[in-house]
Tab-separated table of N, CA and C in Angstrom:
chain	number	residue	atom	x	y	z
A	16	MET	N	0.845	-1.179	0.000
A	16	MET	CA	0.000	0.000	0.000
A	16	MET	C	0.886	1.236	0.000
A	17	ASP	N	0.659	2.186	-0.887
A	17	ASP	CA	1.463	3.391	-0.998
A	17	ASP	C	1.013	4.407	0.046
A	18	THR	N	1.905	4.695	0.989
A	18	THR	CA	1.596	5.682	2.033
A	18	THR	C	2.494	6.902	1.899
A	19	SER	N	3.006	7.169	0.679
A	19	SER	CA	3.932	8.282	0.498
A	19	SER	C	3.254	9.635	0.707
A	20	LYS	N	1.971	9.723	0.405
A	20	LYS	CA	1.254	10.976	0.647
A	20	LYS	C	0.852	11.037	2.108
A	21	LYS	N	1.119	12.167	2.715
A	21	LYS	CA	0.757	12.373	4.117
A	21	LYS	C	0.084	13.730	4.231
A	22	ILE	N	-0.820	13.838	5.181
A	22	ILE	CA	-1.508	15.103	5.412
A	22	ILE	C	-1.100	15.604	6.789
A	23	PHE	N	-0.738	16.877	6.853
A	23	PHE	CA	-0.390	17.521	8.117
A	23	PHE	C	-1.363	18.676	8.327
A	24	VAL	N	-2.149	18.606	9.400
A	24	VAL	CA	-3.100	19.657	9.723
A	24	VAL	C	-2.444	20.529	10.797
A	25	LEU	N	-2.198	21.786	10.443
A	25	LEU	CA	-1.473	22.701	11.308
A	25	LEU	C	-2.335	23.896	11.672
A	26	GLY	N	-1.904	24.602	12.673
A	26	GLY	CA	-2.568	25.826	13.086
A	26	GLY	C	-2.294	26.056	14.558
A	27	TYR	N	-2.569	27.219	15.012
A	27	TYR	CA	-2.363	27.511	16.424
A	27	TYR	C	-3.511	26.917	17.233
A	28	GLY	N	-3.288	26.764	18.527
A	28	GLY	CA	-4.309	26.202	19.394
A	28	GLY	C	-5.642	26.917	19.228
A	29	ARG	N	-6.703	26.144	19.252
A	29	ARG	CA	-8.072	26.659	19.120
A	29	ARG	C	-8.362	27.247	17.738
A	30	SER	N	-7.632	26.767	16.717
A	30	SER	CA	-7.867	27.284	15.366
A	30	SER	C	-8.717	26.342	14.520
A	31	GLY	N	-9.047	25.163	15.043
A	31	GLY	CA	-9.892	24.233	14.311
A	31	GLY	C	-9.153	23.008	13.801
A	32	THR	N	-7.917	22.793	14.248
A	32	THR	CA	-7.159	21.636	13.769
A	32	THR	C	-7.820	20.322	14.165
A	33	SER	N	-8.348	20.246	15.372
A	33	SER	CA	-8.984	18.996	15.816
A	33	SER	C	-10.236	18.687	14.998
A	34	VAL	N	-11.040	19.699	14.736
A	34	VAL	CA	-12.255	19.492	13.943
A	34	VAL	C	-11.891	19.062	12.526
A	35	MET	N	-10.903	19.737	11.938
A	35	MET	CA	-10.482	19.360	10.578
A	35	MET	C	-9.941	17.932	10.574
A	36	GLY	N	-9.187	17.576	11.590
A	36	GLY	CA	-8.673	16.213	11.692
A	36	GLY	C	-9.794	15.187	11.762
A	37	ARG	N	-10.825	15.481	12.538
A	37	ARG	CA	-11.959	14.556	12.646
A	37	ARG	C	-12.696	14.425	11.317
A	38	ILE	N	-12.849	15.531	10.624
A	38	ILE	CA	-13.531	15.497	9.327
A	38	ILE	C	-12.731	14.642	8.346
A	39	LEU	N	-11.429	14.888	8.266
A	39	LEU	CA	-10.588	14.111	7.348
A	39	LEU	C	-10.546	12.646	7.749
A	40	GLY	N	-10.568	12.366	9.041
A	40	GLY	CA	-10.536	10.994	9.533
A	40	GLY	C	-11.747	10.172	9.124
A	41	ASN	N	-12.814	10.826	8.686
A	41	ASN	CA	-13.999	10.108	8.210
A	41	ASN	C	-13.836	9.570	6.789
A	42	HIS	N	-12.809	10.008	6.089
A	42	HIS	CA	-12.567	9.526	4.731
A	42	HIS	C	-12.073	8.076	4.794
A	43	PRO	N	-12.536	7.209	3.898
A	43	PRO	CA	-12.174	5.790	3.974
A	43	PRO	C	-10.683	5.491	3.764
A	44	ASP	N	-9.918	6.403	3.158
A	44	ASP	CA	-8.495	6.159	2.914
A	44	ASP	C	-7.575	6.831	3.926
A	45	ILE	N	-8.123	7.675	4.782
A	45	ILE	CA	-7.289	8.490	5.681
A	45	ILE	C	-7.332	7.937	7.098
A	46	PHE	N	-6.144	7.734	7.674
A	46	PHE	CA	-6.049	7.357	9.083
A	46	PHE	C	-5.599	8.577	9.868
A	47	MET	N	-6.390	8.943	10.852
A	47	MET	CA	-6.131	10.126	11.669
A	47	MET	C	-5.359	9.734	12.924
A	48	PHE	N	-4.210	10.354	13.123
A	48	PHE	CA	-3.392	10.110	14.313
A	48	PHE	C	-3.755	11.076	15.425
A	49	ARG	N	-3.470	10.664	16.646
A	49	ARG	CA	-3.574	11.579	17.783
A	49	ARG	C	-2.447	12.604	17.676
A	50	GLU	N	-2.493	13.613	18.526
A	50	GLU	CA	-1.398	14.576	18.568
A	50	GLU	C	-0.147	13.871	19.077
A	51	LEU	N	0.895	13.885	18.257
A	51	LEU	CA	2.114	13.160	18.591
A	51	LEU	C	3.248	14.080	19.032
A	52	ASN	N	3.207	15.347	18.651
A	52	ASN	CA	4.218	16.332	19.040
A	52	ASN	C	5.631	15.911	18.669
A	53	PHE	N	5.787	15.242	17.530
A	53	PHE	CA	7.100	14.754	17.115
A	53	PHE	C	8.073	15.903	16.870
A	54	PHE	N	7.682	16.858	16.046
A	54	PHE	CA	8.605	17.928	15.701
A	54	PHE	C	8.914	18.833	16.890
A	55	GLU	N	7.955	19.029	17.767
A	55	GLU	CA	8.163	19.930	18.899
A	55	GLU	C	9.020	19.320	20.000
A	56	LYS	N	8.901	18.020	20.232
A	56	LYS	CA	9.541	17.417	21.400
A	56	LYS	C	10.635	16.403	21.095
A	57	ILE	N	10.684	15.862	19.881
A	57	ILE	CA	11.621	14.771	19.596
A	57	ILE	C	12.649	15.159	18.540
A	58	TRP	N	12.189	15.705	17.448
A	58	TRP	CA	13.061	15.970	16.310
A	58	TRP	C	13.848	17.256	16.521
A	59	ASP	N	15.095	17.257	16.103
A	59	ASP	CA	15.953	18.440	16.191
A	59	ASP	C	16.313	18.859	14.774
A	60	ARG	N	15.886	20.041	14.377
A	60	ARG	CA	16.106	20.493	12.995
A	60	ARG	C	17.577	20.658	12.651
A	61	ARG	N	18.422	20.834	13.649
A	61	ARG	CA	19.847	21.027	13.394
A	61	ARG	C	20.563	19.717	13.106
A	62	VAL	N	20.089	18.643	13.709
A	62	VAL	CA	20.765	17.355	13.592
A	62	VAL	C	19.712	16.255	13.514
A	63	ASN	N	19.861	15.398	12.541
A	63	ASN	CA	19.004	14.208	12.490
A	63	ASN	C	19.904	13.031	12.858
A	64	GLN	N	20.220	12.952	14.141
A	64	GLN	CA	21.229	12.024	14.644
A	64	GLN	C	20.862	10.569	14.399
A	65	GLU	N	21.904	9.759	14.277
A	65	GLU	CA	21.715	8.327	14.112
A	65	GLU	C	21.421	7.714	15.474
A	66	LEU	N	20.461	6.799	15.498
A	66	LEU	CA	20.053	6.146	16.740
A	66	LEU	C	20.548	4.702	16.755
A	67	SER	N	20.843	4.212	17.934
A	67	SER	CA	21.083	2.783	18.077
A	67	SER	C	19.741	2.079	17.908
A	68	GLU	N	19.771	0.789	17.669
A	68	GLU	CA	18.513	0.056	17.525
A	68	GLU	C	17.681	0.160	18.796
A	69	GLN	N	18.334	0.108	19.951
A	69	GLN	CA	17.634	0.205	21.234
A	69	GLN	C	16.926	1.553	21.377
A	70	LYS	N	17.604	2.648	21.006
A	70	LYS	CA	16.976	3.970	21.095
A	70	LYS	C	15.860	4.135	20.067
A	71	ALA	N	16.041	3.539	18.887
A	71	ALA	CA	14.994	3.596	17.861
A	71	ALA	C	13.745	2.865	18.345
A	72	VAL	N	13.930	1.721	18.994
A	72	VAL	CA	12.794	0.968	19.534
A	72	VAL	C	12.131	1.770	20.652
A	73	LYS	N	12.920	2.433	21.470
A	73	LYS	CA	12.352	3.255	22.552
A	73	LYS	C	11.510	4.390	21.976
A	74	LEU	N	12.009	5.054	20.943
A	74	LEU	CA	11.255	6.126	20.291
A	74	LEU	C	9.971	5.583	19.669
A	75	ALA	N	10.070	4.475	18.950
A	75	ALA	CA	8.879	3.873	18.342
A	75	ALA	C	7.880	3.460	19.415
A	76	THR	N	8.360	2.969	20.548
A	76	THR	CA	7.483	2.584	21.655
A	76	THR	C	6.729	3.797	22.182
A	77	GLN	N	7.414	4.933	22.304
A	77	GLN	CA	6.753	6.165	22.757
A	77	GLN	C	5.670	6.592	21.779
A	78	LEU	N	5.975	6.532	20.486
A	78	LEU	CA	5.002	6.932	19.470
A	78	LEU	C	3.791	6.007	19.475
A	79	VAL	N	4.022	4.706	19.536
A	79	VAL	CA	2.910	3.744	19.572
A	79	VAL	C	2.081	3.964	20.841
A	80	GLY	N	2.744	4.203	21.961
A	80	GLY	CA	2.038	4.450	23.219
A	80	GLY	C	1.183	5.697	23.150
A	81	GLN	N	1.724	6.766	22.580
A	81	GLN	CA	0.948	8.004	22.446
A	81	GLN	C	-0.261	7.797	21.540
A	82	GLN	N	-0.075	7.022	20.479
A	82	GLN	CA	-1.183	6.785	19.559
A	82	GLN	C	-2.277	5.931	20.198
A	83	ASN	N	-1.902	4.996	21.042
A	83	ASN	CA	-2.870	4.057	21.603
A	83	ASN	C	-3.488	4.503	22.921
A	84	ARG	N	-2.916	5.481	23.541
A	84	ARG	CA	-3.443	5.979	24.820
A	84	ARG	C	-3.284	7.480	24.884
A	85	SER	N	-4.027	8.065	25.777
A	85	SER	CA	-3.848	9.481	26.041
A	85	SER	C	-2.439	9.697	26.567
A	86	ILE	N	-1.787	10.750	26.113
A	86	ILE	CA	-0.419	11.051	26.539
A	86	ILE	C	-0.329	11.122	28.052
A	87	ASP	N	-1.354	11.643	28.697
A	87	ASP	CA	-1.342	11.784	30.154
A	87	ASP	C	-1.446	10.445	30.874
A	88	MET	N	-1.944	9.421	30.195
A	88	MET	CA	-2.176	8.131	30.858
A	88	MET	C	-1.014	7.150	30.676
A	89	ILE	N	0.015	7.544	29.913
A	89	ILE	CA	1.112	6.620	29.650
A	89	ILE	C	2.027	6.543	30.859
A	90	LYS	N	2.134	5.365	31.418
A	90	LYS	CA	3.052	5.123	32.522
A	90	LYS	C	4.010	3.997	32.148
A	91	ASP	N	3.478	2.870	31.736
A	91	ASP	CA	4.295	1.728	31.371
A	91	ASP	C	4.102	1.450	29.882
A	92	LEU	N	5.185	1.586	29.122
A	92	LEU	CA	5.105	1.414	27.682
A	92	LEU	C	5.489	0.012	27.209
A	93	ALA	N	5.811	-0.873	28.145
A	93	ALA	CA	6.305	-2.210	27.782
A	93	ALA	C	5.338	-2.959	26.868
A	94	GLU	N	4.045	-2.749	27.035
A	94	GLU	CA	3.071	-3.484	26.213
A	94	GLU	C	3.133	-3.100	24.733
A	95	PHE	N	3.803	-1.995	24.406
A	95	PHE	CA	3.897	-1.540	23.015
A	95	PHE	C	5.240	-1.884	22.375
A	96	GLU	N	6.119	-2.534	23.116
A	96	GLU	CA	7.478	-2.791	22.634
A	96	GLU	C	7.533	-3.726	21.428
A	97	ASP	N	6.722	-4.772	21.403
A	97	ASP	CA	6.741	-5.706	20.268
A	97	ASP	C	6.349	-5.000	18.969
A	98	GLU	N	5.305	-4.201	19.035
A	98	GLU	CA	4.882	-3.447	17.852
A	98	GLU	C	5.978	-2.462	17.426
A	99	ALA	N	6.628	-1.845	18.400
A	99	ALA	CA	7.703	-0.901	18.100
A	99	ALA	C	8.873	-1.603	17.420
A	100	ARG	N	9.209	-2.800	17.873
A	100	ARG	CA	10.300	-3.571	17.244
A	100	ARG	C	9.965	-3.893	15.777
A	101	GLU	N	8.709	-4.222	15.511
A	101	GLU	CA	8.284	-4.487	14.133
A	101	GLU	C	8.432	-3.237	13.276
A	102	ILE	N	8.090	-2.096	13.836
A	102	ILE	CA	8.217	-0.832	13.104
A	102	ILE	C	9.678	-0.570	12.758
A	103	VAL	N	10.558	-0.705	13.735
A	103	VAL	CA	11.980	-0.456	13.503
A	103	VAL	C	12.537	-1.464	12.498
A	104	ALA	N	12.092	-2.697	12.562
A	104	ALA	CA	12.552	-3.724	11.617
A	104	ALA	C	12.127	-3.398	10.186
A	105	GLY	N	11.056	-2.642	10.025
A	105	GLY	CA	10.561	-2.287	8.696
A	105	GLY	C	11.275	-1.120	8.043
A	106	ILE	N	12.181	-0.482	8.753
A	106	ILE	CA	12.897	0.678	8.206
A	106	ILE	C	13.936	0.191	7.195
A	107	GLN	N	13.869	0.733	5.988
A	107	GLN	CA	14.746	0.319	4.895
A	107	GLN	C	15.962	1.228	4.730
A	108	ALA	N	16.155	2.209	5.589
A	108	ALA	CA	17.248	3.170	5.447
A	108	ALA	C	18.560	2.583	5.957
A	109	ASN	N	19.655	3.210	5.558
A	109	ASN	CA	20.982	2.793	6.009
A	109	ASN	C	21.195	3.109	7.487
A	110	ALA	N	20.611	4.192	7.944
A	110	ALA	CA	20.805	4.617	9.329
A	110	ALA	C	19.448	4.805	9.993
A	111	LEU	N	19.372	4.491	11.269
A	111	LEU	CA	18.155	4.724	12.045
A	111	LEU	C	18.212	6.145	12.596
A	112	THR	N	17.270	6.974	12.179
A	112	THR	CA	17.190	8.347	12.681
A	112	THR	C	15.783	8.557	13.236
A	113	PRO	N	15.604	9.582	14.072
A	113	PRO	CA	14.245	9.854	14.568
A	113	PRO	C	13.240	10.054	13.434
A	114	LEU	N	13.652	10.715	12.373
A	114	LEU	CA	12.748	10.950	11.254
A	114	LEU	C	12.353	9.646	10.566
A	115	GLU	N	13.311	8.730	10.379
A	115	GLU	CA	13.015	7.432	9.765
A	115	GLU	C	12.046	6.636	10.635
A	116	VAL	N	12.257	6.666	11.954
A	116	VAL	CA	11.366	5.952	12.879
A	116	VAL	C	9.966	6.553	12.806
A	117	TYR	N	9.883	7.883	12.805
A	117	TYR	CA	8.592	8.576	12.754
A	117	TYR	C	7.840	8.224	11.470
A	118	GLU	N	8.530	8.295	10.336
A	118	GLU	CA	7.862	8.024	9.064
A	118	GLU	C	7.398	6.571	8.982
A	119	GLU	N	8.243	5.642	9.423
A	119	GLU	CA	7.837	4.227	9.387
A	119	GLU	C	6.679	3.972	10.350
A	120	PHE	N	6.694	4.653	11.494
A	120	PHE	CA	5.571	4.537	12.433
A	120	PHE	C	4.275	5.003	11.768
A	121	LEU	N	4.315	6.164	11.091
A	121	LEU	CA	3.116	6.669	10.404
A	121	LEU	C	2.637	5.669	9.356
A	122	ASN	N	3.564	5.167	8.542
A	122	ASN	CA	3.200	4.249	7.464
A	122	ASN	C	2.648	2.930	8.012
A	123	ALA	N	3.370	2.331	8.956
A	123	ALA	CA	2.961	1.019	9.490
A	123	ALA	C	1.615	1.104	10.207
A	124	THR	N	1.406	2.151	10.970
A	124	THR	CA	0.152	2.301	11.706
A	124	THR	C	-1.011	2.529	10.749
A	125	THR	N	-0.777	3.322	9.709
A	125	THR	CA	-1.821	3.576	8.714
A	125	THR	C	-2.227	2.282	8.012
A	126	VAL	N	-1.239	1.505	7.567
A	126	VAL	CA	-1.512	0.235	6.884
A	126	VAL	C	-2.190	-0.750	7.835
A	127	LYS	N	-1.751	-0.779	9.082
A	127	LYS	CA	-2.345	-1.674	10.088
A	127	LYS	C	-3.854	-1.449	10.214
A	128	HIS	N	-4.283	-0.212	10.022
A	128	HIS	CA	-5.705	0.124	10.129
A	128	HIS	C	-6.424	0.067	8.779
A	129	GLY	N	-5.755	-0.485	7.757
A	129	GLY	CA	-6.393	-0.671	6.459
A	129	GLY	C	-6.578	0.617	5.671
A	130	LYS	N	-5.788	1.609	5.956
A	130	LYS	CA	-5.892	2.902	5.264
A	130	LYS	C	-4.620	3.136	4.454
A	131	SER	N	-4.615	4.192	3.639
A	131	SER	CA	-3.447	4.452	2.801
A	131	SER	C	-2.852	5.849	2.972
A	132	ILE	N	-3.543	6.746	3.659
A	132	ILE	CA	-3.034	8.113	3.821
A	132	ILE	C	-2.967	8.467	5.305
A	133	PRO	N	-1.744	8.639	5.832
A	133	PRO	CA	-1.623	9.086	7.223
A	133	PRO	C	-1.959	10.574	7.331
A	134	CYS	N	-2.662	10.942	8.383
A	134	CYS	CA	-3.012	12.338	8.625
A	134	CYS	C	-2.658	12.676	10.070
A	135	VAL	N	-1.778	13.656	10.233
A	135	VAL	CA	-1.319	14.057	11.556
A	135	VAL	C	-1.844	15.450	11.844
A	136	GLN	N	-2.510	15.601	12.950
A	136	GLN	CA	-3.062	16.890	13.351
A	136	GLN	C	-2.364	17.315	14.632
A	137	THR	N	-1.489	18.305	14.498
A	137	THR	CA	-0.789	18.830	15.662
A	137	THR	C	-0.618	20.331	15.486
A	138	PRO	N	-1.233	21.124	16.342
A	138	PRO	CA	-1.134	22.574	16.181
A	138	PRO	C	0.298	23.095	16.120
A	139	GLY	N	1.203	22.571	16.911
A	139	GLY	CA	2.568	23.079	16.971
A	139	GLY	C	3.377	22.903	15.702
A	140	PHE	N	2.896	22.082	14.764
A	140	PHE	CA	3.638	21.864	13.526
A	140	PHE	C	3.731	23.145	12.692
A	141	GLY	N	2.931	24.136	13.000
A	141	GLY	CA	2.966	25.389	12.252
A	141	GLY	C	4.342	26.032	12.232
A	142	PHE	N	5.146	25.747	13.234
A	142	PHE	CA	6.493	26.295	13.304
A	142	PHE	C	7.470	25.518	12.414
A	143	TYR	N	7.032	24.427	11.825
A	143	TYR	CA	7.918	23.541	11.068
A	143	TYR	C	7.480	23.347	9.624
A	144	ILE	N	6.726	24.284	9.076
A	144	ILE	CA	6.221	24.137	7.706
A	144	ILE	C	7.358	23.952	6.699
A	145	PRO	N	8.418	24.772	6.713
A	145	PRO	CA	9.490	24.553	5.719
A	145	PRO	C	10.125	23.164	5.830
A	146	GLU	N	10.340	22.702	7.062
A	146	GLU	CA	10.940	21.389	7.255
A	146	GLU	C	10.015	20.270	6.779
A	147	ILE	N	8.727	20.392	7.084
A	147	ILE	CA	7.771	19.365	6.663
A	147	ILE	C	7.720	19.290	5.137
A	148	LEU	N	7.704	20.446	4.480
A	148	LEU	CA	7.680	20.467	3.019
A	148	LEU	C	8.945	19.848	2.429
A	149	GLN	N	10.086	20.082	3.080
A	149	GLN	CA	11.339	19.508	2.592
A	149	GLN	C	11.413	18.009	2.875
A	150	LEU	N	11.025	17.591	4.070
A	150	LEU	CA	11.153	16.192	4.481
A	150	LEU	C	10.085	15.289	3.868
A	151	PHE	N	8.918	15.854	3.595
A	151	PHE	CA	7.802	15.081	3.036
A	151	PHE	C	7.311	15.765	1.757
A	152	PRO	N	8.084	15.693	0.667
A	152	PRO	CA	7.705	16.422	-0.553
A	152	PRO	C	6.374	15.975	-1.149
A	153	GLU	N	5.932	14.757	-0.840
A	153	GLU	CA	4.646	14.268	-1.326
A	153	GLU	C	3.505	14.658	-0.382
A	154	GLY	N	3.861	15.281	0.744
A	154	GLY	CA	2.862	15.594	1.768
A	154	GLY	C	2.006	16.800	1.430
A	155	TRP	N	0.880	16.874	2.091
A	155	TRP	CA	-0.039	18.000	1.955
A	155	TRP	C	-0.144	18.684	3.309
A	156	ILE	N	-0.205	19.996	3.288
A	156	ILE	CA	-0.351	20.762	4.530
A	156	ILE	C	-1.663	21.522	4.475
A	157	ILE	N	-2.421	21.403	5.546
A	157	ILE	CA	-3.622	22.215	5.735
A	157	ILE	C	-3.331	23.101	6.934
A	158	ASN	N	-3.224	24.392	6.685
A	158	ASN	CA	-2.908	25.346	7.750
A	158	ASN	C	-4.195	26.063	8.151
A	159	MET	N	-4.662	25.785	9.347
A	159	MET	CA	-5.915	26.365	9.837
A	159	MET	C	-5.655	27.779	10.366
A	160	VAL	N	-6.509	28.702	9.965
A	160	VAL	CA	-6.396	30.086	10.406
A	160	VAL	C	-7.746	30.499	10.976
A	161	ARG	N	-7.711	31.149	12.115
A	161	ARG	CA	-8.950	31.588	12.762
A	161	ARG	C	-8.796	33.039	13.187
A	162	ASP	N	-9.859	33.779	13.108
A	162	ASP	CA	-9.854	35.168	13.549
A	162	ASP	C	-9.326	35.228	14.982
A	163	PRO	N	-8.314	36.042	15.250
A	163	PRO	CA	-7.721	36.097	16.597
A	163	PRO	C	-8.735	36.422	17.697
A	164	ARG	N	-9.755	37.183	17.365
A	164	ARG	CA	-10.772	37.507	18.380
A	164	ARG	C	-11.550	36.263	18.785
A	165	ASP	N	-11.894	35.420	17.796
A	165	ASP	CA	-12.573	34.158	18.104
A	165	ASP	C	-11.661	33.232	18.891
A	166	ASN	N	-10.392	33.240	18.534
A	166	ASN	CA	-9.424	32.393	19.215
A	166	ASN	C	-9.322	32.769	20.692
A	167	LEU	N	-9.241	34.051	20.991
A	167	LEU	CA	-9.178	34.503	22.378
A	167	LEU	C	-10.451	34.161	23.138
A	168	TYR	N	-11.589	34.320	22.479
A	168	TYR	CA	-12.856	33.975	23.117
A	168	TYR	C	-12.909	32.478	23.455
A	169	ALA	N	-12.439	31.636	22.520
A	169	ALA	CA	-12.440	30.187	22.755
A	169	ALA	C	-11.521	29.801	23.897
A	170	ARG	N	-10.436	30.525	24.076
A	170	ARG	CA	-9.514	30.227	25.174
A	170	ARG	C	-10.105	30.617	26.528
A	171	LYS	N	-10.940	31.633	26.523
A	171	LYS	CA	-11.522	32.093	27.784
A	171	LYS	C	-12.646	31.170	28.235
A	172	TYR	N	-13.414	30.633	27.288
A	172	TYR	CA	-14.575	29.808	27.644
A	172	TYR	C	-14.325	28.435	27.229
């Protein structure tokens, strides 16, 4: 299954990224991921360092855990280790990097759910548009924009 096309739904908090993600997730070919915060918390734009297999499995385990449970509820990730090992084993690159682990995680999880297009909705990705366009040239970006007055009102209530 070709999962080269990816959708990234971006925007600032309370701009409608979650609603857009839910709408896109209703499409029969699109698998909607939870907020993973990969670019904000894991990836370093200055260096895409090589990982040992153990660190790659640990990263994949974190991603699988975040996808399968609320980020706040993750305490023990051991139950996701087997799936993470399969993800790392599926990487065809010469070197294991956080980006390679992330992309294989997106692809493997999408295929596992019988879909062909991964869709990631994370508001913080707005700061990484140039990198996303460079790293995922086949990807699509939906940048949500909301009137700042509505945004402030939504934050208050």
